[in-house]
mmCIF file of C-alpha atoms in Angstrom:
data_model
loop_
_atom_site.group_PDB
_atom_site.id
_atom_site.type_symbol
_atom_site.label_atom_id
_atom_site.label_comp_id
_atom_site.label_asym_id
_atom_site.label_seq_id
_atom_site.Cartn_x
_atom_site.Cartn_y
_atom_site.Cartn_z
ATOM 1 C CA MET A 63 128.458 85.316 74.120
ATOM 2 C CA VAL A 64 131.298 87.292 75.716
ATOM 3 C CA GLU A 65 132.053 89.063 72.346
ATOM 4 C CA ASP A 66 128.400 89.979 71.796
ATOM 5 C CA VAL A 67 127.959 91.309 75.218
ATOM 6 C CA CYS A 68 131.061 93.418 74.715
ATOM 7 C CA ALA A 69 129.648 94.724 71.339
ATOM 8 C CA TRP A 70 126.433 95.739 73.207
ATOM 9 C CA ALA A 71 128.403 97.582 75.815
ATOM 10 C CA ARG A 72 130.541 99.384 73.289
ATOM 11 C CA HIS A 73 127.354 100.798 71.713
ATOM 12 C CA GLU A 74 126.661 103.095 74.656
ATOM 13 C CA SER A 75 122.921 104.020 75.288
ATOM 14 C CA PRO A 76 122.296 106.532 77.979
ATOM 15 C CA THR A 77 118.575 106.854 78.475
ATOM 16 C CA ASP A 78 118.544 110.660 77.383
ATOM 17 C CA ASP A 79 120.151 109.949 74.082
ATOM 18 C CA ALA A 80 117.214 108.600 72.019
ATOM 19 C CA ALA A 81 119.405 108.045 68.886
ATOM 20 C CA ALA A 82 121.867 106.046 70.801
ATOM 21 C CA VAL A 83 119.191 103.935 72.529
ATOM 22 C CA ASP A 84 117.325 103.323 69.230
ATOM 23 C CA GLY A 85 120.695 102.400 67.749
ATOM 24 C CA MET A 86 121.127 99.788 70.483
ATOM 25 C CA MET A 87 117.540 98.503 69.594
ATOM 26 C CA ASP A 88 118.703 98.342 65.940
ATOM 27 C CA LEU A 89 121.849 96.260 67.062
ATOM 28 C CA LEU A 90 119.579 93.931 68.923
ATOM 29 C CA VAL A 91 117.138 93.324 65.952
ATOM 30 C CA ALA A 92 120.047 92.985 63.477
ATOM 31 C CA GLY A 93 121.239 89.931 65.465
ATOM 32 C CA LEU A 94 117.785 88.176 65.008
ATOM 33 C CA ASP A 95 118.169 87.477 61.314
ATOM 34 C CA GLY A 96 116.741 83.941 60.577
ATOM 35 C CA ASP A 97 115.427 83.209 63.883
ATOM 36 C CA PRO A 98 111.810 82.022 64.529
ATOM 37 C CA VAL A 99 110.473 85.171 66.241
ATOM 38 C CA THR A 100 108.344 88.146 65.364
ATOM 39 C CA ILE A 101 109.569 91.529 65.944
ATOM 40 C CA GLU A 102 107.576 94.564 66.747
ATOM 41 C CA ARG A 103 109.247 98.022 66.938
ATOM 42 C CA ILE A 104 107.363 100.771 68.891
ATOM 43 C CA PRO A 105 108.712 104.266 68.323
ATOM 44 C CA GLY A 106 109.826 106.411 71.311
ATOM 45 C CA ARG A 107 108.077 109.549 72.510
ATOM 46 C CA ASP A 108 108.830 112.517 74.746
ATOM 47 C CA GLY A 109 112.431 112.555 73.487
ATOM 48 C CA LEU A 110 113.246 109.101 74.511
ATOM 49 C CA GLY A 111 114.087 106.016 72.417
ATOM 50 C CA GLY A 112 111.605 103.335 71.232
ATOM 51 C CA SER A 113 110.850 99.687 72.358
ATOM 52 C CA VAL A 114 111.117 96.296 70.806
ATOM 53 C CA ILE A 115 108.666 93.277 71.368
ATOM 54 C CA LEU A 116 109.683 89.924 70.388
ATOM 55 C CA ARG A 117 107.148 86.957 70.266
ATOM 56 C CA ALA A 118 107.816 83.220 69.902
ATOM 57 C CA GLY A 119 106.577 79.920 70.968
ATOM 58 C CA PRO A 120 103.398 78.056 70.507
ATOM 59 C CA ALA A 121 100.384 79.962 68.817
ATOM 60 C CA THR A 122 97.871 79.076 71.637
ATOM 61 C CA SER A 123 95.394 80.848 73.878
ATOM 62 C CA GLU A 124 97.538 80.290 76.972
ATOM 63 C CA LYS A 125 98.735 83.236 78.898
ATOM 64 C CA PRO A 126 102.277 83.907 77.744
ATOM 65 C CA ALA A 127 105.598 84.136 79.822
ATOM 66 C CA LEU A 128 106.790 87.555 79.618
ATOM 67 C CA VAL A 129 110.586 88.557 79.844
ATOM 68 C CA LEU A 130 111.495 92.256 80.699
ATOM 69 C CA SER A 131 114.856 93.794 79.914
ATOM 70 C CA HIS A 132 115.996 97.491 79.356
ATOM 71 C CA LEU A 133 118.725 98.701 77.067
ATOM 72 C CA ASP A 134 119.090 102.152 78.457
ATOM 73 C CA THR A 135 122.035 102.832 80.807
ATOM 74 C CA VAL A 136 123.087 105.750 83.325
ATOM 75 C CA HIS A 137 126.528 106.038 81.596
ATOM 76 C CA PRO A 138 127.030 109.052 79.266
ATOM 77 C CA ILE A 139 128.367 108.673 75.978
ATOM 78 C CA GLY A 140 132.359 108.513 76.006
ATOM 79 C CA THR A 141 132.468 106.373 79.132
ATOM 80 C CA ALA A 142 133.569 103.366 77.135
ATOM 81 C CA ALA A 143 136.341 105.499 75.550
ATOM 82 C CA SER A 144 137.768 106.827 78.789
ATOM 83 C CA ASP A 145 136.721 106.013 82.331
ATOM 84 C CA LEU A 146 135.282 102.389 81.657
ATOM 85 C CA PRO A 147 136.791 100.693 78.778
ATOM 86 C CA VAL A 148 135.053 97.432 77.615
ATOM 87 C CA ARG A 149 137.449 94.624 78.491
ATOM 88 C CA VAL A 150 137.812 91.153 80.047
ATOM 89 C CA GLU A 151 140.128 90.646 82.876
ATOM 90 C CA GLY A 152 139.913 87.070 84.037
ATOM 91 C CA ASP A 153 136.303 86.377 84.956
ATOM 92 C CA ARG A 154 135.396 89.938 84.911
ATOM 93 C CA LEU A 155 133.836 91.712 81.971
ATOM 94 C CA TYR A 156 134.112 95.499 82.453
ATOM 95 C CA GLY A 157 132.088 98.064 80.613
ATOM 96 C CA PRO A 158 129.142 100.710 80.830
ATOM 97 C CA GLY A 159 125.901 99.052 81.442
ATOM 98 C CA VAL A 160 127.426 95.328 81.411
ATOM 99 C CA TYR A 161 126.094 94.582 84.824
ATOM 100 C CA ASP A 162 122.958 96.842 84.703
ATOM 101 C CA MET A 163 121.832 95.342 82.547
ATOM 102 C CA LYS A 164 123.074 94.497 78.976
ATOM 103 C CA GLY A 165 124.569 91.339 80.257
ATOM 104 C CA GLY A 166 121.362 90.092 81.505
ATOM 105 C CA ALA A 167 119.317 91.242 78.594
ATOM 106 C CA TYR A 168 121.655 89.337 76.348
ATOM 107 C CA LEU A 169 121.956 86.089 78.216
ATOM 108 C CA ALA A 170 118.022 86.022 78.655
ATOM 109 C CA LEU A 171 117.644 86.737 74.869
ATOM 110 C CA GLN A 172 119.895 83.628 74.271
ATOM 111 C CA GLY A 173 117.720 81.386 76.345
ATOM 112 C CA PHE A 174 114.563 82.941 74.785
ATOM 113 C CA LEU A 175 116.017 82.216 71.121
ATOM 114 C CA GLU A 176 117.141 78.687 72.143
ATOM 115 C CA VAL A 177 113.747 77.714 73.245
ATOM 116 C CA ALA A 178 112.061 79.400 70.166
ATOM 117 C CA ARG A 179 114.449 77.332 67.853
ATOM 118 C CA ARG A 180 113.765 74.014 69.701
ATOM 119 C CA GLY A 181 110.142 74.731 69.799
ATOM 120 C CA THR A 182 110.135 73.635 73.467
ATOM 121 C CA ALA A 183 108.299 76.607 75.023
ATOM 122 C CA LYS A 184 105.522 75.530 77.417
ATOM 123 C CA ARG A 185 103.424 78.584 76.383
ATOM 124 C CA PRO A 186 103.634 81.722 74.127
ATOM 125 C CA MET A 187 106.679 83.824 74.947
ATOM 126 C CA VAL A 188 107.022 87.707 74.895
ATOM 127 C CA PHE A 189 110.179 89.482 75.273
ATOM 128 C CA LEU A 190 109.955 93.361 75.824
ATOM 129 C CA PHE A 191 113.017 95.543 75.598
ATOM 130 C CA THR A 192 112.526 99.089 76.919
ATOM 131 C CA PRO A 193 114.404 102.410 76.636
ATOM 132 C CA ASP A 194 113.723 104.319 79.913
ATOM 133 C CA GLU A 195 113.908 102.129 83.002
ATOM 134 C CA GLU A 196 116.742 104.004 84.486
ATOM 135 C CA ILE A 197 114.370 107.076 84.836
ATOM 136 C CA GLY A 198 111.453 105.278 86.124
ATOM 137 C CA SER A 199 109.995 104.052 82.784
ATOM 138 C CA PRO A 200 107.760 107.101 82.210
ATOM 139 C CA THR A 201 106.874 106.254 78.540
ATOM 140 C CA THR A 202 106.875 102.396 78.758
ATOM 141 C CA ARG A 203 105.036 101.669 82.110
ATOM 142 C CA ALA A 204 101.478 101.419 80.395
ATOM 143 C CA LEU A 205 103.047 99.070 77.901
ATOM 144 C CA ILE A 206 104.670 97.050 80.588
ATOM 145 C CA GLU A 207 101.480 96.694 82.567
ATOM 146 C CA HIS A 208 99.407 95.838 79.485
ATOM 147 C CA LEU A 209 101.646 93.002 78.575
ATOM 148 C CA GLY A 210 101.978 91.930 82.282
ATOM 149 C CA ARG A 211 98.174 91.847 82.917
ATOM 150 C CA ASP A 212 98.014 89.014 80.401
ATOM 151 C CA ALA A 213 101.036 87.097 81.491
ATOM 152 C CA ALA A 214 101.164 83.861 83.497
ATOM 153 C CA ALA A 215 104.568 84.827 84.793
ATOM 154 C CA VAL A 216 107.217 87.656 84.375
ATOM 155 C CA LEU A 217 110.917 87.193 84.341
ATOM 156 C CA VAL A 218 113.086 90.302 84.821
ATOM 157 C CA THR A 219 116.598 90.276 83.865
ATOM 158 C CA GLU A 220 117.959 92.919 86.186
ATOM 159 C CA PRO A 221 121.406 91.837 87.543
ATOM 160 C CA ALA A 222 121.680 89.232 90.332
ATOM 161 C CA ARG A 223 122.598 90.522 93.618
ATOM 162 C CA ASP A 224 125.386 89.892 96.208
ATOM 163 C CA GLY A 225 126.855 86.942 94.599
ATOM 164 C CA GLY A 226 124.285 85.849 92.272
ATOM 165 C CA LYS A 227 121.001 86.095 94.373
ATOM 166 C CA ILE A 228 117.609 86.186 92.974
ATOM 167 C CA VAL A 229 115.199 89.133 93.810
ATOM 168 C CA THR A 230 111.779 88.219 95.035
ATOM 169 C CA CYS A 231 110.661 91.454 96.620
ATOM 170 C CA ARG A 232 111.693 95.190 96.211
ATOM 171 C CA LYS A 233 110.650 98.360 97.903
ATOM 172 C CA GLY A 234 108.131 100.643 96.276
ATOM 173 C CA VAL A 235 109.508 104.095 95.017
ATOM 174 C CA GLY A 236 108.033 107.515 95.361
ATOM 175 C CA ARG A 237 109.193 110.601 93.715
ATOM 176 C CA PHE A 238 108.160 114.054 94.798
ATOM 177 C CA ASP A 239 109.144 117.848 93.897
ATOM 178 C CA VAL A 240 108.772 120.487 96.431
ATOM 179 C CA HIS A 241 108.731 124.334 95.785
ATOM 180 C CA VAL A 242 109.165 126.686 98.610
ATOM 181 C CA GLU A 243 108.359 130.457 97.851
ATOM 182 C CA GLY A 244 109.295 133.136 100.241
ATOM 183 C CA ARG A 245 109.762 136.869 99.804
ATOM 184 C CA PRO A 246 112.926 138.554 98.162
ATOM 185 C CA ALA A 247 114.713 141.378 99.978
ATOM 186 C CA HIS A 248 118.192 143.003 99.938
ATOM 187 C CA SER A 249 120.215 140.964 102.622
ATOM 188 C CA GLY A 250 121.976 144.006 103.806
ATOM 189 C CA SER A 251 119.600 146.882 103.931
ATOM 190 C CA ARG A 252 116.112 145.124 104.103
ATOM 191 C CA HIS A 253 116.882 141.925 105.736
ATOM 192 C CA PRO A 254 113.870 142.059 107.973
ATOM 193 C CA ASP A 255 111.557 142.239 105.070
ATOM 194 C CA GLY A 256 112.644 139.120 103.514
ATOM 195 C CA ARG A 257 111.468 135.544 104.017
ATOM 196 C CA ASN A 258 114.286 132.984 103.106
ATOM 197 C CA ALA A 259 112.869 130.224 101.044
ATOM 198 C CA ILE A 260 116.191 128.165 101.687
ATOM 199 C CA TYR A 261 115.612 128.486 105.457
ATOM 200 C CA GLU A 262 111.961 127.365 105.184
ATOM 201 C CA ALA A 263 113.328 124.562 102.882
ATOM 202 C CA ALA A 264 115.721 123.558 105.480
ATOM 203 C CA ARG A 265 112.980 123.099 108.123
ATOM 204 C CA GLN A 266 110.753 121.149 105.723
ATOM 205 C CA ILE A 267 113.824 118.883 104.881
ATOM 206 C CA SER A 268 114.383 118.142 108.478
ATOM 207 C CA ALA A 269 110.656 117.095 108.805
ATOM 208 C CA ILE A 270 111.013 114.946 105.681
ATOM 209 C CA GLU A 271 114.190 113.168 106.698
ATOM 210 C CA ALA A 272 112.446 112.426 110.254
ATOM 211 C CA MET A 273 109.959 110.460 108.337
ATOM 212 C CA THR A 274 112.446 107.576 107.770
ATOM 213 C CA ASP A 275 111.686 104.575 109.933
ATOM 214 C CA TYR A 276 114.104 101.710 109.482
ATOM 215 C CA SER A 277 111.912 99.374 111.523
ATOM 216 C CA ARG A 278 109.166 99.572 108.928
ATOM 217 C CA GLY A 279 111.594 99.846 105.879
ATOM 218 C CA ILE A 280 110.642 103.393 105.076
ATOM 219 C CA THR A 281 113.243 105.874 103.931
ATOM 220 C CA THR A 282 112.908 109.463 102.770
ATOM 221 C CA THR A 283 115.806 111.255 101.017
ATOM 222 C CA VAL A 284 116.204 114.718 99.756
ATOM 223 C CA GLY A 285 118.872 114.308 97.093
ATOM 224 C CA LEU A 286 118.639 117.251 95.018
ATOM 225 C CA ILE A 287 118.178 121.065 96.046
ATOM 226 C CA LYS A 288 118.441 124.393 94.259
ATOM 227 C CA GLY A 289 117.670 127.903 95.609
ATOM 228 C CA GLY A 290 118.511 131.518 95.557
ATOM 229 C CA THR A 291 119.501 134.158 93.139
ATOM 230 C CA ALA A 292 122.386 136.135 94.408
ATOM 231 C CA MET A 293 124.645 136.245 97.461
ATOM 232 C CA ASN A 294 123.152 139.560 98.669
ATOM 233 C CA THR A 295 119.469 138.624 98.211
ATOM 234 C CA ILE A 296 117.157 136.879 100.548
ATOM 235 C CA PRO A 297 116.176 133.808 98.336
ATOM 236 C CA GLN A 298 112.455 133.932 97.177
ATOM 237 C CA HIS A 299 112.481 130.318 95.779
ATOM 238 C CA CYS A 300 114.095 126.966 96.740
ATOM 239 C CA ARG A 301 113.250 123.671 95.042
ATOM 240 C CA PHE A 302 114.107 120.170 96.184
ATOM 241 C CA SER A 303 113.324 116.623 95.394
ATOM 242 C CA ILE A 304 112.282 113.667 97.613
ATOM 243 C CA ASP A 305 112.889 109.977 97.223
ATOM 244 C CA LEU A 306 110.655 107.717 99.108
ATOM 245 C CA ARG A 307 111.040 103.935 99.498
ATOM 246 C CA VAL A 308 108.272 101.770 101.358
ATOM 247 C CA GLU A 309 107.802 98.019 101.746
ATOM 248 C CA THR A 310 104.087 98.016 101.617
ATOM 249 C CA ALA A 311 101.348 99.706 99.522
ATOM 250 C CA ALA A 312 99.762 100.845 102.759
ATOM 251 C CA ASP A 313 103.006 102.636 103.659
ATOM 252 C CA GLY A 314 103.248 104.176 100.366
ATOM 253 C CA GLU A 315 99.791 105.633 100.575
ATOM 254 C CA GLU A 316 100.515 106.910 104.137
ATOM 255 C CA LEU A 317 103.816 108.621 103.368
ATOM 256 C CA SER A 318 102.579 109.972 100.009
ATOM 257 C CA ALA A 319 99.752 111.792 101.886
ATOM 258 C CA LYS A 320 102.193 113.188 104.573
ATOM 259 C CA ILE A 321 104.546 114.460 101.881
ATOM 260 C CA LEU A 322 101.763 115.920 99.712
ATOM 261 C CA ALA A 323 100.346 117.714 102.852
ATOM 262 C CA LEU A 324 103.464 119.435 103.755
ATOM 263 C CA ALA A 325 102.631 123.022 104.730
ATOM 264 C CA PRO A 326 104.830 126.130 105.656
ATOM 265 C CA GLN A 327 106.228 126.102 109.287
ATOM 266 C CA LYS A 328 106.605 129.846 109.385
ATOM 267 C CA PRO A 329 104.309 132.687 108.226
ATOM 268 C CA ASP A 330 104.652 134.235 104.741
ATOM 269 C CA PHE A 331 105.773 131.199 102.992
ATOM 270 C CA ARG A 332 104.224 129.059 100.209
ATOM 271 C CA VAL A 333 104.946 125.252 99.862
ATOM 272 C CA THR A 334 103.855 123.363 96.826
ATOM 273 C CA VAL A 335 104.372 119.577 96.468
ATOM 274 C CA THR A 336 103.757 117.434 93.417
ATOM 275 C CA GLY A 337 104.512 113.747 92.680
ATOM 276 C CA GLY A 338 103.551 110.403 94.047
ATOM 277 C CA MET A 339 104.417 106.694 93.978
ATOM 278 C CA ASN A 340 106.454 106.025 90.851
ATOM 279 C CA ARG A 341 106.726 102.234 91.529
ATOM 280 C CA PRO A 342 104.505 100.039 93.687
ATOM 281 C CA PRO A 343 106.128 97.787 96.136
ATOM 282 C CA PHE A 344 107.171 94.367 94.629
ATOM 283 C CA GLU A 345 105.922 92.109 97.568
ATOM 284 C CA ARG A 346 106.924 88.319 98.051
ATOM 285 C CA THR A 347 103.598 86.742 97.587
ATOM 286 C CA PRO A 348 103.084 82.954 97.791
ATOM 287 C CA GLU A 349 102.957 82.988 93.969
ATOM 288 C CA VAL A 350 106.184 84.680 93.819
ATOM 289 C CA ALA A 351 107.744 82.215 96.300
ATOM 290 C CA ALA A 352 106.448 79.286 94.195
ATOM 291 C CA LEU A 353 108.006 80.848 91.178
ATOM 292 C CA PHE A 354 111.243 81.168 92.876
ATOM 293 C CA ASP A 355 111.105 77.410 94.075
ATOM 294 C CA THR A 356 110.616 76.501 90.487
ATOM 295 C CA ALA A 357 113.725 78.471 89.521
ATOM 296 C CA SER A 358 115.794 77.205 92.446
ATOM 297 C CA ALA A 359 115.129 73.591 91.290
ATOM 298 C CA LEU A 360 115.908 74.180 87.766
ATOM 299 C CA ALA A 361 119.128 75.894 88.844
ATOM 300 C CA SER A 362 120.010 72.768 90.709
ATOM 301 C CA GLU A 363 119.430 70.706 87.651
ATOM 302 C CA ILE A 364 121.831 72.881 85.601
ATOM 303 C CA GLY A 365 124.514 72.758 88.462
ATOM 304 C CA PHE A 366 124.318 75.896 90.586
ATOM 305 C CA THR A 367 122.669 77.018 93.703
ATOM 306 C CA LEU A 368 120.051 79.730 93.433
ATOM 307 C CA VAL A 369 119.520 81.904 96.632
ATOM 308 C CA GLU A 370 117.123 84.831 97.126
ATOM 309 C CA THR A 371 118.235 88.173 98.522
ATOM 310 C CA GLU A 372 116.648 90.168 101.232
ATOM 311 C CA ARG A 373 114.265 92.818 100.119
ATOM 312 C CA THR A 374 116.203 95.380 97.946
ATOM 313 C CA GLY A 375 115.614 99.237 98.187
ATOM 314 C CA GLY A 376 115.973 99.635 94.451
ATOM 315 C CA GLY A 377 113.058 99.520 92.063
ATOM 316 C CA SER A 378 112.736 97.825 88.591
ATOM 317 C CA ASP A 379 110.048 97.258 86.018
ATOM 318 C CA GLY A 380 109.120 94.112 87.894
ATOM 319 C CA ASN A 381 107.442 96.427 90.480
ATOM 320 C CA PHE A 382 104.873 97.236 88.054
ATOM 321 C CA THR A 383 103.868 93.524 87.077
ATOM 322 C CA ALA A 384 104.304 92.413 90.830
ATOM 323 C CA GLY A 385 101.991 95.400 91.752
ATOM 324 C CA LEU A 386 99.298 93.821 89.329
ATOM 325 C CA GLY A 387 99.575 90.578 91.266
ATOM 326 C CA VAL A 388 101.274 88.738 88.525
ATOM 327 C CA PRO A 389 104.114 86.207 89.719
ATOM 328 C CA THR A 390 107.302 87.933 89.025
ATOM 329 C CA LEU A 391 110.827 86.789 89.528
ATOM 330 C CA ASP A 392 113.694 89.582 89.374
ATOM 331 C CA GLY A 393 117.449 89.452 89.399
ATOM 332 C CA LEU A 394 117.660 86.722 86.671
ATOM 333 C CA GLY A 395 120.540 88.746 84.812
ATOM 334 C CA ILE A 396 124.315 88.486 85.005
ATOM 335 C CA ASP A 397 126.186 88.157 88.280
ATOM 336 C CA GLY A 398 128.650 90.806 89.143
ATOM 337 C CA ASP A 399 128.915 94.299 90.886
ATOM 338 C CA GLY A 400 129.433 98.031 90.454
ATOM 339 C CA ALA A 401 126.080 99.124 88.925
ATOM 340 C CA HIS A 402 126.034 102.797 88.060
ATOM 341 C CA THR A 403 129.723 103.127 88.817
ATOM 342 C CA LEU A 404 132.958 103.305 86.896
ATOM 343 C CA ALA A 405 133.924 99.901 88.265
ATOM 344 C CA GLU A 406 130.854 98.072 86.950
ATOM 345 C CA TYR A 407 131.512 94.496 85.828
ATOM 346 C CA GLY A 408 129.793 91.228 85.059
ATOM 347 C CA LEU A 409 130.997 87.775 85.611
ATOM 348 C CA VAL A 410 131.756 85.854 82.478
ATOM 349 C CA SER A 411 131.159 82.501 84.278
ATOM 350 C CA SER A 412 127.516 83.466 85.016
ATOM 351 C CA LEU A 413 126.515 83.945 81.426
ATOM 352 C CA GLY A 414 126.135 80.306 80.302
ATOM 353 C CA PRO A 415 124.373 79.026 83.384
ATOM 354 C CA ARG A 416 121.892 81.893 83.588
ATOM 355 C CA ALA A 417 121.195 81.643 80.104
ATOM 356 C CA MET A 418 120.270 78.118 80.544
ATOM 357 C CA LEU A 419 118.084 78.996 83.489
ATOM 358 C CA ALA A 420 116.238 81.569 81.317
ATOM 359 C CA ALA A 421 115.741 78.794 78.915
ATOM 360 C CA ARG A 422 114.422 76.234 81.289
ATOM 361 C CA LEU A 423 112.115 78.673 82.905
ATOM 362 C CA LEU A 424 110.572 79.494 79.587
ATOM 363 C CA GLU A 425 110.023 75.791 79.215
ATOM 364 C CA THR A 426 108.659 75.212 82.550
ATOM 365 C CA VAL A 427 106.604 78.071 83.942
#
């Protein structure tokens, strides 16, 4: 398993490189020769890579168990050759995307294939590999929701958290773009005539950041900003993005409405806001709790303890299926740390036990 995960990590697949992501999907499919699975390739669109759907298990009318993995990463081509070489040091397996989430995708695939070979699946099994999770799944959300609506349960192979913890709830994610337009003027000779779009944007950003409410689990972040044309010109334009995180659907609606209603704070400016909720909240329902209890009991049988983490601020494709009310369990991937950094690693010792857990879940749920 370690050698194969290393091979997957060496095949770099940043989201914006469709050919690289499709090549990763090719590598996945090439390893399935002779296995009792059906393979469906879905071409990519909008400049992104394609998806792969695997199906196996009994041919019954029962709702299937759905497994979700993504094979795109945040690391650009060349990372493995320079800043984050693929290597094993003790129990740590380093490499771009090893933790988030090729290690988890691979170990879950092994569990899926083992159950398919033994013919021990409780219900039909579907495994979806997607190319664009790292940018919010713009081309695959509809597919994820289509498959999710028909599923009995969804297993997401995002990395385990904080020492191997399972994820049973996630915040919802909103993304917005703001355009502030003022009036240009020469900053020396005609300063009073200008209306500084960057200055107005600063006022808007202050109001946006003030929407953060830690007691309600609400955070608002302006993470990107661009404005101005020249040092000696009053800026006519300023654009910035807003990242919103909420714990409940009601808070998502409330904060989205506030952000979309932003208006100029001073005369002679125009403020335009676009966007909305990108991922619904993943709430810990009784059905999700029951699915976790099942997984915890199976992990104990295998020989390790499964603990659930507190609500995480990051979103995943599990938000989409949980938002539909489908029991969803996340964080079933490799244990490790350093997602999206040049110190990313997975723990070799977690591969076997978690592959076994994936298999037992597919035989049980």
